[in-house]
Amino acid sequence: NLIEIPDVQRPFSWGGEQVDDLIKDLLRIVEHLGENPSSNRGAQHFFGTVVYLKKPGDKRIAVIDGQQRITAITVLLGVLRSEFELLKTEIGLIDDDESRHLVSRISSHSAEIKISLKTHEDPNGEVCDRLIPSQEIKETYRAILDGLSMDVASEQDWPAKCLRKAVGTFRHQLIRHPELFVKKISAD
């Protein structure tokens, strides 16, 4: 299904506190899984309730409540994918068996994220984003998911600035905790 954030919904407005809370929750889950790789017990996050409207026969789901969380998670996945691609390029410069294996694992994770974000087929048969964000952040969101510089987006209003700030926080936290990626990739 295609997930749409209707333009009548509140624009993206997460600030540092909400982004930090999400990151802390996710890091707690990753740490738990690192300490208890065979147990998912305790590695849960209450994402909250998502309220949506889906008309019979329509492939679109209109999000009524939960748009901030859905947008933040998909953006985080886009940032992760971009970081994986950068890491893959850097590790690929080392020519040994261990590096080639690591690049293969990173490529696999990056591909999984891309598939989860881009699985909707439009009427012309082209694969496009699963989430259609609100109009205020559409260009910035698109740049993030495509791994492009957010400077290509012309949006300068408050929701786009909030989204750019969230991306900066996600990137900063990912760079501050590279050991989490090593644990996950090594475990595969």
C-alpha atoms as an extended CHARMM CRD file, in Angstrom:
* protein
*
       188  EXT
         1         1  ASN       CA              0.0000000000        0.0000000000        0.0000000000  PROA      1               0.0000000000
         2         2  LEU       CA              0.9310000000        3.6060000000       -0.5730000000  PROA      2               0.0000000000
         3         3  ILE       CA              1.0310000000        5.6810000000        2.6030000000  PROA      3               0.0000000000
         4         4  GLU       CA              0.0240000000        9.3060000000        2.1650000000  PROA      4               0.0000000000
         5         5  ILE       CA              0.3040000000       12.1700000000        4.5950000000  PROA      5               0.0000000000
         6         6  PRO       CA             -2.6170000000       14.3910000000        3.5730000000  PROA      6               0.0000000000
         7         7  ASP       CA             -1.7980000000       18.0830000000        3.2360000000  PROA      7               0.0000000000
         8         8  VAL       CA             -4.5310000000       18.8800000000        5.7730000000  PROA      8               0.0000000000
         9         9  GLN       CA             -2.4360000000       17.1830000000        8.4750000000  PROA      9               0.0000000000
        10        10  ARG       CA             -0.0540000000       19.1240000000       10.7030000000  PROA      10              0.0000000000
        11        11  PRO       CA              3.2790000000       19.5800000000        8.8980000000  PROA      11              0.0000000000
        12        12  PHE       CA              6.4290000000       17.8540000000       10.1280000000  PROA      12              0.0000000000
        13        13  SER       CA              7.4210000000       19.6200000000       13.3360000000  PROA      13              0.0000000000
        14        14  TRP       CA              9.6140000000       17.3040000000       15.3790000000  PROA      14              0.0000000000
        15        15  GLY       CA             12.2800000000       19.1240000000       17.3120000000  PROA      15              0.0000000000
        16        16  GLY       CA             15.4560000000       17.9060000000       18.9380000000  PROA      16              0.0000000000
        17        17  GLU       CA             13.7020000000       16.4210000000       21.9610000000  PROA      17              0.0000000000
        18        18  GLN       CA             11.4800000000       14.0710000000       19.9390000000  PROA      18              0.0000000000
        19        19  VAL       CA             14.3520000000       13.0230000000       17.6580000000  PROA      19              0.0000000000
        20        20  ASP       CA             16.6500000000       12.4100000000       20.6460000000  PROA      20              0.0000000000
        21        21  ASP       CA             13.9520000000       10.3330000000       22.3820000000  PROA      21              0.0000000000
        22        22  LEU       CA             13.5020000000        8.1760000000       19.2870000000  PROA      22              0.0000000000
        23        23  ILE       CA             17.2500000000        7.6700000000       18.9240000000  PROA      23              0.0000000000
        24        24  LYS       CA             17.6370000000        6.7610000000       22.6100000000  PROA      24              0.0000000000
        25        25  ASP       CA             14.8160000000        4.2230000000       22.3330000000  PROA      25              0.0000000000
        26        26  LEU       CA             16.3110000000        2.6820000000       19.2090000000  PROA      26              0.0000000000
        27        27  LEU       CA             19.8230000000        2.5660000000       20.6990000000  PROA      27              0.0000000000
        28        28  ARG       CA             18.4030000000        0.7970000000       23.7710000000  PROA      28              0.0000000000
        29        29  ILE       CA             16.9070000000       -1.8540000000       21.4870000000  PROA      29              0.0000000000
        30        30  VAL       CA             20.1520000000       -2.2890000000       19.5350000000  PROA      30              0.0000000000
        31        31  GLU       CA             22.1830000000       -2.5320000000       22.7500000000  PROA      31              0.0000000000
        32        32  HSD       CA             19.7650000000       -5.1160000000       24.1400000000  PROA      32              0.0000000000
        33        33  LEU       CA             20.0220000000       -7.1850000000       20.9800000000  PROA      33              0.0000000000
        34        34  GLY       CA             23.8280000000       -6.8990000000       21.1070000000  PROA      34              0.0000000000
        35        35  GLU       CA             23.8420000000       -8.2550000000       24.6450000000  PROA      35              0.0000000000
        36        36  ASN       CA             21.1200000000      -10.8700000000       24.0030000000  PROA      36              0.0000000000
        37        37  PRO       CA             21.3360000000      -11.7820000000       20.3090000000  PROA      37              0.0000000000
        38        38  SER       CA             19.0640000000      -14.8060000000       20.6400000000  PROA      38              0.0000000000
        39        39  SER       CA             16.2870000000      -12.9950000000       22.5140000000  PROA      39              0.0000000000
        40        40  ASN       CA             13.9180000000      -10.3750000000       21.1800000000  PROA      40              0.0000000000
        41        41  ARG       CA             12.3370000000      -10.1210000000       24.6220000000  PROA      41              0.0000000000
        42        42  GLY       CA             12.9490000000       -6.6130000000       25.9180000000  PROA      42              0.0000000000
        43        43  ALA       CA             13.9330000000       -5.3580000000       22.4630000000  PROA      43              0.0000000000
        44        44  GLN       CA             10.6620000000       -3.6480000000       21.7870000000  PROA      44              0.0000000000
        45        45  HSD       CA              9.5630000000       -0.0960000000       21.1770000000  PROA      45              0.0000000000
        46        46  PHE       CA              6.0240000000        1.1860000000       21.4870000000  PROA      46              0.0000000000
        47        47  PHE       CA              5.7100000000        3.1310000000       18.2790000000  PROA      47              0.0000000000
        48        48  GLY       CA              2.3290000000        4.4920000000       19.2680000000  PROA      48              0.0000000000
        49        49  THR       CA             -1.0140000000        4.2840000000       17.5960000000  PROA      49              0.0000000000
        50        50  VAL       CA             -1.2900000000        5.0770000000       13.9020000000  PROA      50              0.0000000000
        51        51  VAL       CA             -4.7580000000        6.0480000000       12.7340000000  PROA      51              0.0000000000
        52        52  TYR       CA             -5.4450000000        5.8910000000        9.0230000000  PROA      52              0.0000000000
        53        53  LEU       CA             -8.2650000000        5.9260000000        6.5260000000  PROA      53              0.0000000000
        54        54  LYS       CA             -8.4020000000        3.4510000000        3.6520000000  PROA      54              0.0000000000
        55        55  LYS       CA            -11.2390000000        3.4260000000        1.2080000000  PROA      55              0.0000000000
        56        56  PRO       CA            -12.2600000000        0.0010000000       -0.1490000000  PROA      56              0.0000000000
        57        57  GLY       CA            -10.4110000000       -0.7810000000       -3.3650000000  PROA      57              0.0000000000
        58        58  ASP       CA             -7.9960000000        2.1330000000       -2.9440000000  PROA      58              0.0000000000
        59        59  LYS       CA             -4.2670000000        1.3910000000       -2.6070000000  PROA      59              0.0000000000
        60        60  ARG       CA             -3.7140000000        4.6140000000       -0.6720000000  PROA      60              0.0000000000
        61        61  ILE       CA             -3.7680000000        4.8260000000        3.0810000000  PROA      61              0.0000000000
        62        62  ALA       CA             -4.3240000000        8.3550000000        4.4010000000  PROA      62              0.0000000000
        63        63  VAL       CA             -2.6030000000        8.8110000000        7.7710000000  PROA      63              0.0000000000
        64        64  ILE       CA             -4.8250000000       10.6640000000       10.2240000000  PROA      64              0.0000000000
        65        65  ASP       CA             -2.5840000000       10.3420000000       13.2810000000  PROA      65              0.0000000000
        66        66  GLY       CA              1.0340000000        9.1930000000       13.4190000000  PROA      66              0.0000000000
        67        67  GLN       CA              2.4350000000       11.1780000000       10.4920000000  PROA      67              0.0000000000
        68        68  GLN       CA              5.2920000000       12.6670000000       12.5460000000  PROA      68              0.0000000000
        69        69  ARG       CA              6.5130000000        9.2320000000       13.6550000000  PROA      69              0.0000000000
        70        70  ILE       CA              6.1170000000        7.6320000000       10.2390000000  PROA      70              0.0000000000
        71        71  THR       CA              7.9880000000       10.4840000000        8.5440000000  PROA      71              0.0000000000
        72        72  ALA       CA             10.7740000000       10.3970000000       11.1590000000  PROA      72              0.0000000000
        73        73  ILE       CA             11.2610000000        6.6260000000       10.8570000000  PROA      73              0.0000000000
        74        74  THR       CA             11.3400000000        6.6550000000        7.0600000000  PROA      74              0.0000000000
        75        75  VAL       CA             13.8140000000        9.5510000000        7.1200000000  PROA      75              0.0000000000
        76        76  LEU       CA             15.9640000000        7.6520000000        9.6280000000  PROA      76              0.0000000000
        77        77  LEU       CA             15.9430000000        4.6570000000        7.2770000000  PROA      77              0.0000000000
        78        78  GLY       CA             16.9810000000        6.9430000000        4.4110000000  PROA      78              0.0000000000
        79        79  VAL       CA             19.8490000000        8.3250000000        6.5070000000  PROA      79              0.0000000000
        80        80  LEU       CA             20.9280000000        4.7890000000        7.4770000000  PROA      80              0.0000000000
        81        81  ARG       CA             20.9440000000        3.7650000000        3.8390000000  PROA      81              0.0000000000
        82        82  SER       CA             23.0710000000        6.7870000000        2.8990000000  PROA      82              0.0000000000
        83        83  GLU       CA             25.5170000000        6.0450000000        5.7060000000  PROA      83              0.0000000000
        84        84  PHE       CA             25.7160000000        2.4060000000        4.6100000000  PROA      84              0.0000000000
        85        85  GLU       CA             26.5070000000        3.5240000000        1.0680000000  PROA      85              0.0000000000
        86        86  LEU       CA             29.2880000000        5.8440000000        2.2930000000  PROA      86              0.0000000000
        87        87  LEU       CA             30.7150000000        3.1110000000        4.5190000000  PROA      87              0.0000000000
        88        88  LYS       CA             30.5500000000        0.6080000000        1.6720000000  PROA      88              0.0000000000
        89        89  THR       CA             32.5690000000        2.9490000000       -0.5460000000  PROA      89              0.0000000000
        90        90  GLU       CA             35.2040000000        3.5380000000        2.1410000000  PROA      90              0.0000000000
        91        91  ILE       CA             35.5920000000       -0.1500000000        3.0410000000  PROA      91              0.0000000000
        92        92  GLY       CA             35.6190000000       -1.0800000000       -0.6480000000  PROA      92              0.0000000000
        93        93  LEU       CA             38.9500000000        0.7140000000       -0.9810000000  PROA      93              0.0000000000
        94        94  ILE       CA             40.5670000000       -2.0110000000        1.1480000000  PROA      94              0.0000000000
        95        95  ASP       CA             41.2560000000       -5.0620000000       -0.9840000000  PROA      95              0.0000000000
        96        96  ASP       CA             41.0750000000       -8.1440000000        1.2180000000  PROA      96              0.0000000000
        97        97  ASP       CA             38.5810000000      -10.9720000000        1.8030000000  PROA      97              0.0000000000
        98        98  GLU       CA             37.2390000000       -9.5790000000        5.0680000000  PROA      98              0.0000000000
        99        99  SER       CA             36.5520000000       -6.1760000000        3.4800000000  PROA      99              0.0000000000
       100       100  ARG       CA             34.8210000000       -7.7550000000        0.4890000000  PROA      100             0.0000000000
       101       101  HSD       CA             32.5950000000       -9.7640000000        2.8540000000  PROA      101             0.0000000000
       102       102  LEU       CA             31.7920000000       -6.6220000000        4.8490000000  PROA      102             0.0000000000
       103       103  VAL       CA             30.9460000000       -4.6870000000        1.6800000000  PROA      103             0.0000000000
       104       104  SER       CA             28.6380000000       -7.5280000000        0.6550000000  PROA      104             0.0000000000
       105       105  ARG       CA             26.8180000000       -7.4220000000        4.0150000000  PROA      105             0.0000000000
       106       106  ILE       CA             26.5130000000       -3.6300000000        3.9260000000  PROA      106             0.0000000000
       107       107  SER       CA             25.1660000000       -3.8140000000        0.3630000000  PROA      107             0.0000000000
       108       108  SER       CA             22.5640000000       -6.3130000000        1.5080000000  PROA      108             0.0000000000
       109       109  HSD       CA             21.3910000000       -4.0940000000        4.3780000000  PROA      109             0.0000000000
       110       110  SER       CA             21.2910000000       -1.0440000000        2.1180000000  PROA      110             0.0000000000
       111       111  ALA       CA             19.2180000000       -2.9340000000       -0.4670000000  PROA      111             0.0000000000
       112       112  GLU       CA             16.7590000000       -4.1120000000        2.2110000000  PROA      112             0.0000000000
       113       113  ILE       CA             16.2160000000       -0.5410000000        3.3660000000  PROA      113             0.0000000000
       114       114  LYS       CA             15.7410000000        0.6840000000       -0.2030000000  PROA      114             0.0000000000
       115       115  ILE       CA             13.1630000000       -2.0260000000       -0.8780000000  PROA      115             0.0000000000
       116       116  SER       CA             11.2460000000       -1.1980000000        2.3170000000  PROA      116             0.0000000000
       117       117  LEU       CA             11.0850000000        2.4810000000        1.3670000000  PROA      117             0.0000000000
       118       118  LYS       CA             10.3950000000        2.0670000000       -2.3550000000  PROA      118             0.0000000000
       119       119  THR       CA              7.9500000000       -0.7080000000       -2.9380000000  PROA      119             0.0000000000
       120       120  HSD       CA              4.9820000000        1.0490000000       -4.4070000000  PROA      120             0.0000000000
       121       121  GLU       CA              4.4310000000        0.7390000000       -8.1430000000  PROA      121             0.0000000000
       122       122  ASP       CA              2.7060000000        3.6840000000       -9.7850000000  PROA      122             0.0000000000
       123       123  PRO       CA              0.1510000000        3.2930000000      -12.6250000000  PROA      123             0.0000000000
       124       124  ASN       CA              2.9900000000        3.4870000000      -15.1930000000  PROA      124             0.0000000000
       125       125  GLY       CA              4.7710000000        0.5330000000      -13.5860000000  PROA      125             0.0000000000
       126       126  GLU       CA              7.5700000000        2.6420000000      -12.0750000000  PROA      126             0.0000000000
       127       127  VAL       CA              8.7440000000        1.9200000000       -8.5480000000  PROA      127             0.0000000000
       128       128  CYS       CA              8.3480000000        4.9360000000       -6.2950000000  PROA      128             0.0000000000
       129       129  ASP       CA              8.3430000000        5.8310000000       -2.6270000000  PROA      129             0.0000000000
       130       130  ARG       CA              5.9530000000        4.0330000000       -0.3580000000  PROA      130             0.0000000000
       131       131  LEU       CA              5.3460000000        7.2200000000        1.6440000000  PROA      131             0.0000000000
       132       132  ILE       CA              4.0350000000       10.4270000000        0.1260000000  PROA      132             0.0000000000
       133       133  PRO       CA              4.9350000000       13.1380000000        2.6540000000  PROA      133             0.0000000000
       134       134  SER       CA              3.1090000000       16.4080000000        3.1270000000  PROA      134             0.0000000000
       135       135  GLN       CA              3.6520000000       19.0510000000        0.4630000000  PROA      135             0.0000000000
       136       136  GLU       CA              5.8040000000       21.2570000000        2.7370000000  PROA      136             0.0000000000
       137       137  ILE       CA              8.6260000000       18.7030000000        2.9090000000  PROA      137             0.0000000000
       138       138  LYS       CA              8.2320000000       16.7570000000       -0.3390000000  PROA      138             0.0000000000
       139       139  GLU       CA             11.4650000000       17.9280000000       -2.0440000000  PROA      139             0.0000000000
       140       140  THR       CA             13.5890000000       17.6650000000        1.0940000000  PROA      140             0.0000000000
       141       141  TYR       CA             12.1780000000       14.2070000000        1.8580000000  PROA      141             0.0000000000
       142       142  ARG       CA             12.8630000000       13.0720000000       -1.7180000000  PROA      142             0.0000000000
       143       143  ALA       CA             16.4910000000       14.3130000000       -1.5310000000  PROA      143             0.0000000000
       144       144  ILE       CA             17.0520000000       12.4480000000        1.7540000000  PROA      144             0.0000000000
       145       145  LEU       CA             15.6960000000        9.1570000000        0.4500000000  PROA      145             0.0000000000
       146       146  ASP       CA             17.6960000000        9.4690000000       -2.7640000000  PROA      146             0.0000000000
       147       147  GLY       CA             20.8850000000       10.1260000000       -0.7820000000  PROA      147             0.0000000000
       148       148  LEU       CA             21.2530000000       13.5830000000       -2.3170000000  PROA      148             0.0000000000
       149       149  SER       CA             22.2650000000       16.7990000000       -0.6420000000  PROA      149             0.0000000000
       150       150  MET       CA             19.2950000000       18.4620000000        0.9990000000  PROA      150             0.0000000000
       151       151  ASP       CA             20.4930000000       21.6710000000       -0.6560000000  PROA      151             0.0000000000
       152       152  VAL       CA             18.8170000000       20.5260000000       -3.8890000000  PROA      152             0.0000000000
       153       153  ALA       CA             15.4430000000       21.0720000000       -2.2450000000  PROA      153             0.0000000000
       154       154  SER       CA             14.0970000000       24.5870000000       -2.5150000000  PROA      154             0.0000000000
       155       155  GLU       CA             11.8150000000       24.3560000000        0.5170000000  PROA      155             0.0000000000
       156       156  GLN       CA             12.8370000000       26.8370000000        3.1830000000  PROA      156             0.0000000000
       157       157  ASP       CA              9.7820000000       26.8760000000        5.4350000000  PROA      157             0.0000000000
       158       158  TRP       CA              9.6520000000       25.6760000000        9.0220000000  PROA      158             0.0000000000
       159       159  PRO       CA              8.6470000000       21.9990000000        8.3840000000  PROA      159             0.0000000000
       160       160  ALA       CA             11.5240000000       21.4870000000        5.9230000000  PROA      160             0.0000000000
       161       161  LYS       CA             13.9470000000       23.0780000000        8.3860000000  PROA      161             0.0000000000
       162       162  CYS       CA             12.6860000000       20.7240000000       11.1280000000  PROA      162             0.0000000000
       163       163  LEU       CA             13.2280000000       17.7720000000        8.8010000000  PROA      163             0.0000000000
       164       164  ARG       CA             16.7550000000       18.9290000000        7.9190000000  PROA      164             0.0000000000
       165       165  LYS       CA             17.5520000000       19.3320000000       11.6120000000  PROA      165             0.0000000000
       166       166  ALA       CA             16.2270000000       15.8190000000       12.3330000000  PROA      166             0.0000000000
       167       167  VAL       CA             18.4870000000       14.4340000000        9.5940000000  PROA      167             0.0000000000
       168       168  GLY       CA             21.4650000000       16.2560000000       11.1070000000  PROA      168             0.0000000000
       169       169  THR       CA             20.6940000000       14.7450000000       14.5120000000  PROA      169             0.0000000000
       170       170  PHE       CA             20.2710000000       11.2510000000       13.0520000000  PROA      170             0.0000000000
       171       171  ARG       CA             23.5980000000       11.5510000000       11.2110000000  PROA      171             0.0000000000
       172       172  HSD       CA             25.3690000000       12.8750000000       14.2910000000  PROA      172             0.0000000000
       173       173  GLN       CA             24.0320000000       10.0160000000       16.4310000000  PROA      173             0.0000000000
       174       174  LEU       CA             24.9390000000        7.4110000000       13.7940000000  PROA      174             0.0000000000
       175       175  ILE       CA             28.4750000000        8.7270000000       13.5580000000  PROA      175             0.0000000000
       176       176  ARG       CA             28.7420000000        8.8200000000       17.3710000000  PROA      176             0.0000000000
       177       177  HSD       CA             27.7700000000        5.1350000000       17.6160000000  PROA      177             0.0000000000
       178       178  PRO       CA             29.5520000000        3.3200000000       14.7630000000  PROA      178             0.0000000000
       179       179  GLU       CA             30.1260000000        0.2920000000       16.9850000000  PROA      179             0.0000000000
       180       180  LEU       CA             26.4240000000       -0.5170000000       16.6720000000  PROA      180             0.0000000000
       181       181  PHE       CA             26.7790000000       -0.9780000000       12.9260000000  PROA      181             0.0000000000
       182       182  VAL       CA             29.8580000000       -3.1440000000       13.3330000000  PROA      182             0.0000000000
       183       183  LYS       CA             28.0030000000       -5.3730000000       15.8100000000  PROA      183             0.0000000000
       184       184  LYS       CA             24.9850000000       -5.7430000000       13.5160000000  PROA      184             0.0000000000
       185       185  ILE       CA             26.9900000000       -6.3720000000       10.3500000000  PROA      185             0.0000000000
       186       186  SER       CA             29.4190000000       -8.7270000000       12.0990000000  PROA      186             0.0000000000
       187       187  ALA       CA             26.5230000000      -10.7440000000       13.5210000000  PROA      187             0.0000000000
       188       188  ASP       CA             25.1940000000      -11.5060000000       10.0510000000  PROA      188             0.0000000000
